[in-house]
Amino acid sequence: MLSERRLEVLRAIVQDYVGTEEPVGSKALTERHSLGVSPATVRNDMAALEEEGFIAQPHTSAGRIPTDRGYRLFVDKLAGVKPLSGAERRAIQNFLDGAVDLDDVVGRTVRLLAQLTRQVAVVQYPSLTRSTVRHVELLSLAPARLMLVVITDTGRVEQRHVDCPAPFGDTALADLRARLNSRVAGRRFSDVPQLVQDLPESFETDDRGTVSTVLATLLETLVEETEERLMIGGTANLTRFGHDFPLVIRPVLEALEEQVVLLKLLGEAKDSGMTVRIGHENAHEGLNSTSVVSVGYGSGGEAVAKLGVVGPTRMDYPGTMGAVRAVARYVGQILAES
Amino acid sequence: MLSERRLEVLRAIVQDYVGTEEPVGSKALTERHSLGVSPATVRNDMAALEEEGFIAQPHTSAGRIPTDRGYRLFVDKLAGVKPLSGAERRAIQNFLDGAVDLDDVVGRTVRLLAQLTRQVAVVQYPSLTRSTVRHVELLSLAPARLMLVVITDTGRVEQRHVDCPAPFGDTALADLRARLNSRVAGRRFSDVPQLVQDLPESFETDDRGTVSTVLATLLETLVEETEERLMIGGTANLTRFGHDFPLVIRPVLEALEEQVVLLKLLGEAKDSGMTVRIGHENAHEGLNSTSVVSVGYGSGGEAVAKLGVVGPTRMDYPGTMGAVRAVARYVGQILAES
DNA sequence: AGCTGGCACTCTGCTGTGTTGAGTGCCAGG
DNA sequence: CCTGGCACTCAACACAGCAGAGTGCCAGCT
């Protein structure tokens, strides 16, 4: 096991490297941190830390930089979560309070997170697996063409066109609308298929085809809705990556454009509590030199979606984690209120 | 005025520079293009072109690169619009045909444009200034809480919560819904304010407050809807900017994140026909080393929104213009069909 | 008048060579 | 177990020399 002081040395190395972006040597370390020992001793400690794989040297006779494993130890054992200042909290509150609808909430959250952490922010839309249908609306666009609108309790609205196999009368339409709502309003997405199963039978033979088509579209819409969507922002912060960034930035941008990749990324994180994935711990290759800090958020006790940031492994973990956690809490509050 | 051959020299310089990304000299030019004259002659022409400000040398004894003004002349006089290949056209068609709703159409368009041009794509959502209201829906969420849903003919759906000053009965609600729709359905946004002006008067005194509130929210929603939104994609293509890109990429990413900036950018373009803004012609400072190629698109004859790409001034203008124009056409078709 | 070959000149970019300095590992002594 | 000392390594920088691409200009040719 590593001695207390060696851990302290590792902490110092991480802090300095994060600050200066340059390999840190034994002398500089003793000067900046009062470790109470000489550079030579620190050198021995460093050798041990390197032996264990927590730090590495880019080349002989250069200082050390933390490895992914070093960062891992740092966030697990050495770093706390830095709480935000009162001013920052108030700023978050104010900024989020102005949101008018769900898109706006998510949009503001992304911008907020990006600004606060100075990194790339990713916010997943509230998931709908546990959400309920608030209302279903049916409109007639043409004799054999309907529009189906589904409104969810998280404030999402989705609409689909439906081409009917046969013309569909206004009274039948009103009938279907009423019955549909009485059955599914307030129910969970997952329950809907059962609830509407026998609906076609209660209609005239002529109309059954249309009713079935409408129901099929409804179910399809709900499934699609369950697939999470997300929003990203703060990509300009990618330029803070470091000097070698031309090589690194490309795959990151590519990964960020693929929603599937990001969803998988967030999906890999724990459902509750904060998750930090460092460098190669990320499954996606392009993100091997980035770290992802994510956390679930939700309106009630349970988390309905996740949000987080993507940045260089060389990041200020305590600060970033603090910001991510704080933002998640406030967003949860906002969602609960609306 | 510039002689025919000098224009030809300029064209050759632009083409070579776009291809190689390196200053092009007189000798290389005569070798690659059969201009029928010697390097010495070309040198004289180059001197003249430089005199006029169409080309410049990064430093003495280097080749020439086109200036913004040079590119301008190139696209105005020397370059055609390169039509897409049949295969490309079919690919566009297929890809866009799969779209299920407006968001999907826009999303696919962005990806398509980015891939086709290998640049950053920007697509504005169909503008609603000329669009009409298809349907207005009112739902009761709680005794004194309503939800207002507005559906437009371009397939957009927007919803707002309305807090009523007083409880509002179901019959009054149905009444309001019916009257509202009979007045505004099929009408243009701009006409709505007039059409609903006197609506509160026809209701019971108790309900007038609520009716006014609903109307106010409706008008507000329509105004907000008129403010265009947009989607961008292909930011990974920014890495193709060139060697000096760390300096350039930052302001570009920042500009791209500010929807306002992009909207202004597209707004500056002509309503009809293709617009190419080169380098410093762009008002926004961060985009001074980029060119923006944009064009209006729409379902019918008139353009309801714009789309385009942002790339380095050193871009393949004919190809880019061809792709942008083609995509705009197909999107217009898709919108017209749905 | 306009084009061409020739020539002297100017730079950037590459390569090779010291030189510097931060940083290391190791060891003997406290 | 810590410390000071010492020899060693190696990236980074500066400097010089060279090669090559490119230019401008001029005298001669068509």
XYZ file of C-alpha atoms (C1' of nucleotides) in Angstrom:
736
model
C 0.000 0.000 0.000
C 1.062 3.528 -0.625
C 2.074 5.628 2.298
C 0.217 8.736 3.261
C 2.902 10.985 1.897
C 3.052 9.298 -1.431
C -0.619 9.890 -1.902
C 0.033 13.474 -0.976
C 2.703 13.634 -3.649
C 0.293 12.235 -6.199
C -2.296 14.795 -5.245
C 0.265 17.548 -5.641
C 1.311 16.248 -9.027
C -2.254 16.114 -10.274
C -3.013 19.588 -9.017
C 0.102 21.106 -10.514
C -0.252 19.336 -13.807
C -3.858 20.374 -14.132
C -2.812 23.930 -13.453
C 0.274 24.219 -15.615
C -0.298 21.592 -18.267
C 3.377 20.739 -17.985
C 5.147 17.707 -16.578
C 5.990 18.399 -12.984
C 9.387 17.674 -11.465
C 10.486 16.906 -7.943
C 12.035 20.284 -7.264
C 9.076 22.319 -8.445
C 6.835 20.153 -6.314
C 8.664 20.765 -3.065
C 8.749 24.459 -3.802
C 5.053 24.841 -4.425
C 3.741 22.463 -1.820
C 5.060 22.292 1.719
C 5.525 18.573 1.882
C 8.203 18.848 4.519
C 10.667 16.683 2.671
C 13.444 17.235 0.148
C 13.267 16.794 -3.605
C 15.323 13.640 -3.347
C 12.729 12.005 -1.160
C 10.016 13.086 -3.492
C 11.970 11.510 -6.290
C 11.920 8.199 -4.512
C 8.188 8.515 -3.986
C 7.737 9.354 -7.611
C 9.690 6.305 -8.638
C 7.366 4.212 -6.498
C 4.278 5.874 -7.933
C 5.565 5.287 -11.414
C 6.280 1.664 -10.549
C 2.636 1.286 -9.579
C 1.487 2.971 -12.765
C -0.024 6.128 -11.311
C 2.304 8.503 -13.065
C 4.545 8.418 -16.104
C 7.209 10.462 -17.789
C 6.711 11.551 -21.376
C 10.435 10.958 -21.866
C 13.432 10.340 -19.683
C 14.536 13.406 -17.835
C 11.229 15.146 -17.936
C 8.810 15.616 -15.087
C 5.931 13.260 -14.413
C 2.342 13.443 -15.513
C -0.524 11.467 -14.033
C -1.746 8.397 -15.897
C -5.409 7.518 -16.212
C -4.880 5.261 -13.257
C -3.386 8.153 -11.308
C -6.397 10.323 -11.982
C -8.601 7.434 -10.978
C -6.937 7.188 -7.581
C -7.089 10.960 -7.294
C -10.827 11.210 -7.778
C -11.574 8.100 -5.730
C -9.446 8.797 -2.717
C -7.851 12.193 -2.799
C -10.295 14.663 -4.220
C -13.474 15.932 -2.711
C -16.264 17.599 -4.608
C -15.794 21.328 -4.499
C -19.091 23.015 -3.662
C -20.028 26.068 -5.662
C -19.902 29.559 -4.266
C -23.110 31.246 -3.208
C -22.871 33.622 -6.122
C -22.592 30.763 -8.563
C -25.599 29.056 -7.030
C -27.681 32.129 -7.343
C -26.599 32.580 -10.926
C -27.681 29.049 -11.763
C -31.020 29.534 -10.094
C -31.697 32.780 -11.918
C -30.607 31.490 -15.250
C -32.705 28.351 -15.129
C -35.752 30.062 -13.731
C -36.253 31.969 -16.941
C -36.928 28.873 -19.024
C -40.292 28.694 -20.791
C -40.489 25.098 -21.963
C -38.631 21.830 -21.900
C -36.431 22.636 -24.852
C -35.534 25.856 -23.180
C -34.694 24.167 -19.887
C -32.394 21.714 -21.607
C -30.864 24.426 -23.759
C -30.154 26.648 -20.803
C -28.759 23.773 -18.813
C -26.316 22.950 -21.546
C -25.102 26.500 -21.817
C -24.860 26.832 -18.078
C -22.876 23.670 -17.637
C -20.535 24.565 -20.476
C -19.879 27.990 -19.047
C -19.440 26.813 -15.480
C -17.028 24.007 -16.240
C -15.508 25.544 -19.360
C -15.951 22.211 -21.016
C -18.263 20.466 -23.431
C -21.654 19.881 -21.839
C -24.068 17.080 -22.648
C -27.632 16.991 -21.379
C -30.020 14.146 -22.023
C -33.701 14.941 -22.362
C -35.784 13.525 -19.544
C -36.387 9.918 -20.354
C -39.899 8.802 -20.993
C -39.718 5.187 -19.962
C -41.316 6.074 -16.669
C -43.351 8.967 -17.915
C -47.006 9.091 -18.620
C -49.279 10.246 -21.388
C -50.984 13.476 -20.530
C -53.223 13.771 -23.535
C -53.723 12.422 -27.016
C -55.204 14.662 -29.663
C -56.586 13.708 -33.063
C -57.225 16.188 -35.833
C -58.642 15.747 -39.262
C -56.469 17.239 -41.959
C -58.252 15.756 -44.944
C -60.944 13.128 -45.397
C -58.457 10.303 -45.150
C -55.637 12.034 -43.341
C -55.299 12.577 -39.617
C -52.796 14.211 -37.346
C -51.965 12.524 -34.091
C -50.535 14.616 -31.259
C -49.173 13.076 -28.080
C -48.473 15.208 -25.031
C -46.437 13.779 -22.163
C -46.226 14.780 -18.546
C -42.669 15.979 -18.986
C -43.925 18.596 -21.378
C -42.920 16.916 -24.591
C -45.199 17.125 -27.583
C -44.856 14.853 -30.547
C -46.994 14.705 -33.644
C -47.428 12.293 -36.531
C -49.435 12.188 -39.708
C -51.674 9.192 -40.254
C -52.897 8.113 -43.652
C -56.151 6.245 -43.224
C -57.095 3.235 -45.318
C -60.639 4.614 -45.557
C -62.341 7.988 -44.951
C -63.081 8.553 -41.312
C -66.081 10.550 -40.111
C -65.969 13.412 -37.623
C -68.148 11.642 -35.117
C -66.013 8.534 -35.255
C -63.017 10.780 -34.801
C -64.465 12.423 -31.705
C -65.409 9.020 -30.422
C -61.939 7.612 -30.913
C -60.355 10.657 -29.329
C -62.543 10.383 -26.261
C -62.069 6.668 -25.788
C -58.362 6.880 -26.400
C -57.942 9.555 -23.786
C -60.086 7.908 -21.206
C -57.902 4.852 -21.492
C -54.378 6.193 -21.773
C -54.394 9.636 -20.149
C -52.254 9.526 -17.042
C -50.934 6.038 -17.796
C -47.361 5.022 -18.328
C -46.024 4.506 -21.813
C -45.303 0.898 -21.093
C -48.915 0.215 -20.190
C -50.418 1.757 -23.299
C -50.192 -1.235 -25.656
C -52.341 -3.400 -23.368
C -54.830 -0.653 -22.702
C -55.700 -0.006 -26.317
C -55.463 -3.546 -27.585
C -59.198 -4.232 -27.910
C -60.181 -0.756 -29.064
C -60.720 -1.533 -32.771
C -63.385 -4.134 -31.964
C -65.776 -1.560 -30.562
C -65.876 0.355 -33.850
C -67.819 -0.144 -37.052
C -66.189 -2.589 -39.416
C -65.454 0.193 -41.910
C -63.529 2.201 -39.372
C -61.530 -0.582 -37.811
C -58.705 -0.276 -40.327
C -58.245 3.386 -39.534
C -58.423 2.835 -35.797
C -55.778 0.148 -36.030
C -53.547 2.422 -38.090
C -53.901 5.220 -35.574
C -53.084 2.907 -32.720
C -50.072 1.536 -34.537
C -48.789 5.054 -35.087
C -49.388 5.912 -31.455
C -47.418 2.944 -30.210
C -44.650 3.675 -32.637
C -44.463 7.258 -31.463
C -44.227 6.191 -27.855
C -41.418 3.804 -28.631
C -39.552 6.479 -30.508
C -40.077 8.895 -27.682
C -38.537 6.469 -25.269
C -35.336 6.605 -27.226
C -33.564 9.406 -25.518
C -32.419 12.538 -27.239
C -29.812 14.959 -26.082
C -28.285 18.330 -26.547
C -24.662 19.362 -26.459
C -22.918 22.693 -26.167
C -19.697 24.432 -25.344
C -17.760 22.765 -28.121
C -15.674 25.910 -28.350
C -14.129 24.792 -25.079
C -12.481 21.971 -26.956
C -9.805 24.456 -27.877
C -8.662 24.402 -24.269
C -7.533 20.867 -24.783
C -3.843 21.582 -24.971
C -1.110 21.952 -27.539
C -1.522 18.565 -29.127
C -5.160 19.195 -29.732
C -5.347 18.951 -33.522
C -4.978 15.212 -33.178
C -7.289 14.821 -30.259
C -10.060 17.179 -31.163
C -11.166 15.472 -34.326
C -12.353 12.158 -32.918
C -13.955 14.008 -30.044
C -15.968 16.203 -32.365
C -16.946 13.170 -34.339
C -18.047 11.307 -31.260
C -20.021 14.303 -30.088
C -21.924 14.421 -33.338
C -23.038 10.857 -33.026
C -25.878 10.930 -30.585
C -25.743 7.178 -30.381
C -22.226 7.287 -29.035
C -23.107 9.875 -26.447
C -26.187 8.030 -25.342
C -24.147 4.900 -24.900
C -21.609 6.936 -22.991
C -24.186 8.247 -20.584
C -25.864 4.888 -20.473
C -22.715 3.292 -19.158
C -22.754 5.563 -16.152
C -24.346 4.528 -12.905
C -27.970 5.459 -12.531
C -27.499 7.178 -9.218
C -24.589 9.157 -7.914
C -21.852 10.727 -9.916
C -19.820 8.775 -12.434
C -16.384 9.732 -13.639
C -14.921 7.875 -16.570
C -11.305 8.643 -17.184
C -9.424 8.287 -20.464
C -9.293 4.698 -21.565
C -12.119 3.764 -19.262
C -14.357 5.164 -21.971
C -15.372 2.456 -24.370
C -15.359 4.747 -27.375
C -11.917 5.036 -28.893
C -12.154 8.654 -29.899
C -12.696 9.608 -26.303
C -9.640 7.850 -24.960
C -8.006 11.067 -23.956
C -11.061 12.618 -22.427
C -12.839 12.219 -19.161
C -16.594 12.165 -18.769
C -18.243 13.368 -15.593
C -21.922 12.549 -15.462
C -24.755 12.342 -13.018
C -28.408 11.418 -13.120
C -31.053 14.031 -12.535
C -34.788 13.919 -12.183
C -37.825 15.743 -10.990
C -38.577 13.509 -8.059
C -36.406 11.109 -6.169
C -35.664 8.978 -9.196
C -33.330 9.988 -11.955
C -35.004 10.205 -15.340
C -32.004 11.250 -17.372
C -28.363 12.150 -17.175
C -26.203 15.124 -17.814
C -22.500 15.683 -17.741
C -19.426 17.142 -19.318
C -16.675 15.869 -21.560
C -13.198 17.316 -21.159
C -9.527 16.473 -21.220
C -8.393 13.914 -18.659
C -6.323 16.788 -17.396
C -9.270 18.583 -15.847
C -10.162 20.100 -12.511
C -12.113 17.160 -11.165
C -13.325 18.589 -7.860
C -14.579 21.773 -9.509
C -16.149 19.988 -12.435
C -17.867 17.454 -10.237
C -19.184 20.217 -8.019
C -20.639 22.101 -10.948
C -22.175 19.022 -12.526
C -23.808 17.959 -9.296
C -25.138 21.406 -8.529
C -26.600 21.897 -11.984
C -28.267 18.493 -11.858
C -29.948 19.405 -8.586
C -31.293 22.691 -9.814
C -32.562 21.203 -13.044
C -34.337 18.558 -11.027
C -36.026 21.257 -9.007
C -37.100 23.172 -12.071
C -38.579 20.069 -13.648
C -40.467 19.234 -10.477
C -42.013 22.679 -10.412
C -43.268 22.818 -13.959
C -9.649 45.502 -67.302
C -7.961 42.180 -66.942
C -7.149 40.219 -70.058
C -8.657 36.845 -70.697
C -5.454 35.068 -69.862
C -4.991 36.809 -66.586
C -8.393 35.641 -65.499
C -7.357 32.188 -66.575
C -4.263 32.488 -64.423
C -6.373 33.522 -61.461
C -8.652 30.576 -61.977
C -5.678 28.252 -62.093
C -4.250 29.750 -58.915
C -7.521 29.333 -57.063
C -7.926 25.758 -58.219
C -4.400 24.771 -57.312
C -4.442 26.507 -53.984
C -7.726 24.912 -53.044
C -6.266 21.560 -53.947
C -2.844 21.787 -52.377
C -3.334 24.301 -49.625
C 0.036 25.741 -50.518
C 1.043 28.987 -52.194
C 1.317 28.412 -55.892
C 4.220 29.648 -57.977
C 4.555 30.499 -61.619
C 6.464 27.422 -62.620
C 4.139 24.940 -60.962
C 1.233 26.712 -62.629
C 2.532 26.351 -66.157
C 3.313 22.726 -65.501
C -0.118 21.797 -64.242
C -2.224 23.909 -66.548
C -1.589 24.229 -70.220
C -1.740 27.991 -70.418
C 0.450 28.074 -73.508
C 2.840 30.653 -72.100
C 6.066 30.546 -70.135
C 6.487 31.022 -66.407
C 7.966 34.440 -66.983
C 4.799 35.623 -68.631
C 2.732 34.168 -65.876
C 4.901 36.068 -63.426
C 4.015 39.291 -65.120
C 0.340 38.410 -64.983
C 0.676 37.537 -61.347
C 2.294 40.868 -60.634
C -0.676 42.546 -62.292
C -3.176 40.440 -60.368
C -1.390 41.275 -57.162
C -1.412 44.933 -58.075
C -5.189 44.719 -58.371
C -5.477 42.926 -55.051
C -6.717 39.567 -56.280
C -3.775 37.572 -55.003
C -1.069 38.055 -52.408
C 2.149 36.467 -51.259
C 2.460 35.329 -47.666
C 6.093 36.509 -47.812
C 8.544 37.521 -50.487
C 9.736 34.635 -52.575
C 6.786 32.430 -51.916
C 4.001 31.588 -54.302
C 0.715 33.487 -54.386
C -2.531 32.755 -52.664
C -5.873 34.242 -53.590
C -7.231 37.095 -51.506
C -10.880 37.390 -50.534
C -11.228 39.663 -53.502
C -9.672 37.024 -55.713
C -12.135 34.410 -54.547
C -14.925 36.900 -55.133
C -13.939 37.373 -58.744
C -13.551 33.620 -59.070
C -17.051 32.783 -57.943
C -18.623 35.721 -59.777
C -16.979 35.303 -63.135
C -14.888 32.216 -63.371
C -16.624 29.409 -61.575
C -19.754 27.606 -62.521
C -21.867 25.533 -60.209
C -20.845 21.928 -60.435
C -23.919 19.711 -60.703
C -23.984 16.575 -58.622
C -23.555 13.135 -60.070
C -26.570 10.934 -60.555
C -25.477 8.672 -57.755
C -25.222 11.574 -55.380
C -28.683 12.755 -56.333
C -30.167 9.380 -55.706
C -28.407 9.161 -52.368
C -29.886 12.501 -51.328
C -33.330 11.458 -52.399
C -33.170 8.180 -50.520
C -31.735 9.659 -47.408
C -34.272 12.440 -47.142
C -37.217 10.244 -47.996
C -36.844 8.331 -44.772
C -37.634 11.318 -42.575
C -40.618 10.990 -40.257
C -41.179 14.525 -39.013
C -39.890 18.048 -39.344
C -37.105 17.624 -36.827
C -36.032 14.561 -38.670
C -36.048 16.310 -42.026
C -33.894 19.114 -40.697
C -31.596 16.704 -38.890
C -31.089 14.596 -41.959
C -30.532 17.625 -44.115
C -27.799 18.863 -41.834
C -26.009 15.545 -41.842
C -26.390 15.233 -45.575
C -24.981 18.668 -46.290
C -22.099 18.163 -43.916
C -21.189 14.885 -45.508
C -21.591 16.066 -49.061
C -19.550 19.226 -48.678
C -17.276 17.997 -45.925
C -17.937 21.239 -44.154
C -20.044 22.617 -41.356
C -23.700 22.620 -42.310
C -26.359 25.022 -41.065
C -30.054 24.535 -41.691
C -32.704 26.977 -40.617
C -36.102 25.610 -39.644
C -38.829 26.652 -42.047
C -39.781 30.166 -41.121
C -43.253 30.806 -39.930
C -43.745 34.410 -40.967
C -45.679 33.281 -43.980
C -47.021 30.122 -42.500
C -50.451 29.475 -41.213
C -52.053 28.026 -38.130
C -53.377 24.578 -38.734
C -55.027 24.011 -35.410
C -55.150 25.320 -31.874
C -55.823 22.918 -29.059
C -56.758 23.709 -25.456
C -56.547 21.175 -22.667
C -57.454 21.462 -19.040
C -54.655 20.334 -16.766
C -56.121 21.567 -13.509
C -59.093 23.775 -12.591
C -57.116 26.944 -13.208
C -54.405 25.606 -15.458
C -54.599 25.074 -19.205
C -52.295 23.813 -21.842
C -52.255 25.554 -25.181
C -51.003 23.675 -28.228
C -50.441 25.347 -31.563
C -49.932 23.316 -34.709
C -48.650 24.970 -37.867
C -48.877 23.973 -41.483
C -45.152 23.293 -41.627
C -45.633 20.557 -39.082
C -44.330 22.423 -36.067
C -46.048 21.922 -32.743
C -45.550 24.250 -29.835
C -47.153 24.114 -26.429
C -47.445 26.478 -23.487
C -48.933 26.312 -20.042
C -51.452 28.957 -19.125
C -52.269 29.893 -15.542
C -55.811 31.254 -15.406
C -56.801 34.125 -13.174
C -60.034 32.231 -12.371
C -61.299 28.639 -12.740
C -62.511 27.919 -16.223
C -65.336 25.482 -16.942
C -65.201 22.671 -19.433
C -68.013 24.058 -21.541
C -66.364 27.451 -21.711
C -63.174 25.671 -22.682
C -64.850 23.793 -25.501
C -66.499 27.001 -26.574
C -63.229 28.907 -26.646
C -61.500 26.108 -28.499
C -64.189 26.023 -31.159
C -64.336 29.767 -31.678
C -60.592 30.110 -31.684
C -60.212 27.480 -34.349
C -62.973 28.772 -36.547
C -61.226 32.118 -36.578
C -57.561 31.303 -36.901
C -57.337 27.891 -38.528
C -55.767 28.267 -41.943
C -54.859 31.904 -41.372
C -51.447 33.445 -41.398
C -49.658 34.217 -38.169
C -49.569 37.868 -38.971
C -53.333 38.013 -39.268
C -54.076 36.297 -35.979
C -53.900 39.321 -33.652
C -56.677 41.120 -35.535
C -58.827 38.033 -35.828
C -59.018 37.308 -32.129
C -59.070 40.858 -30.867
C -62.752 41.004 -29.948
C -63.017 37.442 -28.699
C -63.062 38.164 -24.936
C -66.168 40.340 -25.291
C -68.348 37.430 -26.292
C -67.641 35.563 -23.055
C -69.098 35.823 -19.557
C -67.466 38.508 -17.466
C -65.949 35.898 -15.165
C -64.209 34.133 -18.006
C -62.898 37.172 -19.825
C -59.712 37.303 -17.811
C -58.863 33.745 -18.704
C -59.704 34.217 -22.357
C -57.455 37.256 -22.524
C -54.654 35.364 -20.870
C -54.986 32.505 -23.332
C -54.989 34.893 -26.254
C -51.958 36.702 -24.927
C -50.096 33.409 -24.619
C -51.153 32.432 -28.122
C -49.867 35.652 -29.636
C -46.663 35.354 -27.672
C -46.149 31.825 -28.914
C -46.670 32.883 -32.499
C -44.138 35.669 -32.153
C -41.630 33.316 -30.620
C -42.244 30.804 -33.356
C -41.507 33.403 -35.947
C -38.047 33.751 -34.532
C -36.261 31.161 -36.505
C -34.376 28.266 -35.043
C -31.671 26.254 -36.656
C -29.570 23.169 -36.504
C -25.908 22.723 -37.233
C -23.744 19.706 -37.882
C -20.466 18.491 -39.256
C -18.356 20.501 -36.860
C -15.786 17.729 -37.039
C -15.056 19.034 -40.513
C -13.562 22.117 -38.916
C -10.404 20.106 -38.515
C -9.946 20.282 -42.264
C -9.299 23.976 -41.915
C -5.564 23.800 -42.420
C -2.399 23.944 -40.372
C -3.045 27.275 -38.698
C -6.392 26.084 -37.475
C -5.945 26.318 -33.718
C -6.227 30.064 -34.026
C -9.064 30.054 -36.475
C -11.223 27.296 -35.129
C -12.014 28.848 -31.795
C -13.940 31.908 -32.929
C -15.710 29.790 -35.493
C -16.918 27.330 -32.899
C -18.010 30.208 -30.736
C -19.908 31.817 -33.545
C -21.559 28.523 -34.397
C -22.816 28.148 -30.863
C -24.521 31.497 -30.936
C -27.705 30.920 -32.850
C -28.195 34.643 -33.022
C -24.999 35.083 -34.946
C -25.890 32.348 -37.393
C -29.370 33.662 -37.907
C -27.957 37.080 -38.659
C -25.508 35.455 -40.998
C -28.226 33.708 -42.958
C -30.414 36.748 -42.714
C -27.843 38.823 -44.540
C -28.051 36.528 -47.528
C -30.341 37.247 -50.434
C -33.797 35.750 -50.177
C -33.616 34.085 -53.532
C -30.708 32.583 -55.362
C -27.446 31.493 -53.883
C -25.356 33.783 -51.745
C -21.652 33.399 -51.172
C -20.003 35.513 -48.504
C -16.264 35.353 -48.548
C -13.944 36.028 -45.641
C -14.168 39.627 -44.540
C -17.473 40.061 -46.286
C -18.930 38.355 -43.257
C -19.924 40.895 -40.687
C -19.024 38.672 -37.770
C -15.358 38.949 -36.881
C -14.856 35.350 -35.891
C -15.867 34.281 -39.369
C -13.397 36.496 -41.200
C -11.464 33.556 -42.508
C -14.477 31.517 -43.487
C -16.847 31.583 -46.399
C -20.554 31.034 -46.115
C -22.527 29.537 -48.980
C -26.259 29.755 -48.453
C -29.457 29.480 -50.363
C -33.150 29.789 -49.619
C -35.407 26.783 -49.765
C -39.114 26.308 -49.466
C -41.981 24.028 -50.142
C -43.592 26.060 -52.881
C -42.178 28.727 -55.070
C -41.249 31.005 -52.215
C -38.351 30.428 -49.881
C -39.353 30.011 -46.281
C -35.922 29.458 -44.803
C -32.263 29.138 -45.645
C -29.588 26.546 -45.417
C -25.915 26.567 -46.145
C -22.425 25.659 -45.142
C -19.558 27.394 -43.405
C -16.035 26.522 -44.438
C -12.582 27.943 -45.006
C -12.331 30.619 -47.682
C -10.086 28.100 -49.344
C -12.945 25.837 -50.371
C -14.156 24.145 -53.517
C -16.762 26.720 -54.467
C -18.282 25.060 -57.523
C -18.713 21.752 -55.723
C -20.004 23.300 -52.548
C -22.459 25.481 -54.381
C -23.687 22.516 -56.353
C -24.288 20.454 -53.245
C -25.991 23.280 -51.387
C -28.311 24.019 -54.255
C -29.188 20.390 -54.830
C -29.931 19.723 -51.189
C -32.103 22.821 -50.979
C -34.154 21.602 -53.913
C -34.737 18.173 -52.521
C -35.652 19.479 -49.103
C -38.131 21.786 -50.743
C -39.713 18.812 -52.474
C -39.914 16.805 -49.294
C -41.562 19.663 -47.459
C -44.069 20.139 -50.231
C -45.070 16.493 -50.101
C -45.633 16.237 -46.377
C 3.806 45.499 -78.052
C 4.089 41.270 -76.002
C 6.487 36.996 -74.910
C 10.673 34.541 -73.471
C 15.063 32.972 -71.437
C 18.472 34.258 -68.357
C 20.230 36.041 -64.150
C 20.797 37.832 -59.602
C 18.432 38.008 -55.378
C 15.437 36.778 -51.407
C 13.473 34.052 -48.354
C 11.612 29.792 -46.013
C 12.598 25.323 -44.510
C 15.701 21.687 -43.405
C 19.668 19.838 -41.272
C 23.406 19.454 -38.173
C 25.793 21.073 -34.086
C 26.526 22.921 -29.814
C 24.752 24.449 -25.488
C 21.656 24.961 -21.751
C 18.847 23.446 -18.019
C 15.362 20.811 -15.860
C 14.968 16.505 -14.230
C 16.388 11.870 -13.050
C 18.663 7.702 -10.565
C 21.812 6.265 -7.462
C 24.755 6.298 -3.538
C 26.972 7.276 0.689
C 26.287 9.498 4.963
C 23.389 11.450 8.731
C 14.247 6.543 6.285
C 15.611 11.033 4.786
C 19.093 14.037 2.560
C 22.749 16.270 -0.213
C 25.725 15.403 -3.864
C 26.946 13.807 -8.358
C 26.956 12.066 -12.949
C 23.915 11.407 -16.665
C 20.066 12.056 -20.074
C 17.489 14.345 -23.180
C 14.129 17.926 -25.027
C 14.359 22.549 -26.365
C 16.675 26.436 -28.186
C 19.806 28.983 -30.905
C 22.896 29.366 -34.651
C 24.890 28.450 -39.136
C 24.915 26.645 -43.607
C 22.650 24.820 -47.507
C 19.091 23.836 -50.925
C 15.215 25.032 -53.474
C 11.288 27.504 -54.891
C 10.007 31.706 -56.266
C 10.471 36.467 -57.618
C 11.625 40.862 -60.351
C 13.951 42.752 -63.977
C 16.175 43.152 -68.334
C 17.695 42.428 -72.927
C 16.516 40.143 -76.964
C 13.307 37.857 -80.125
C 8.914 37.570 -82.905
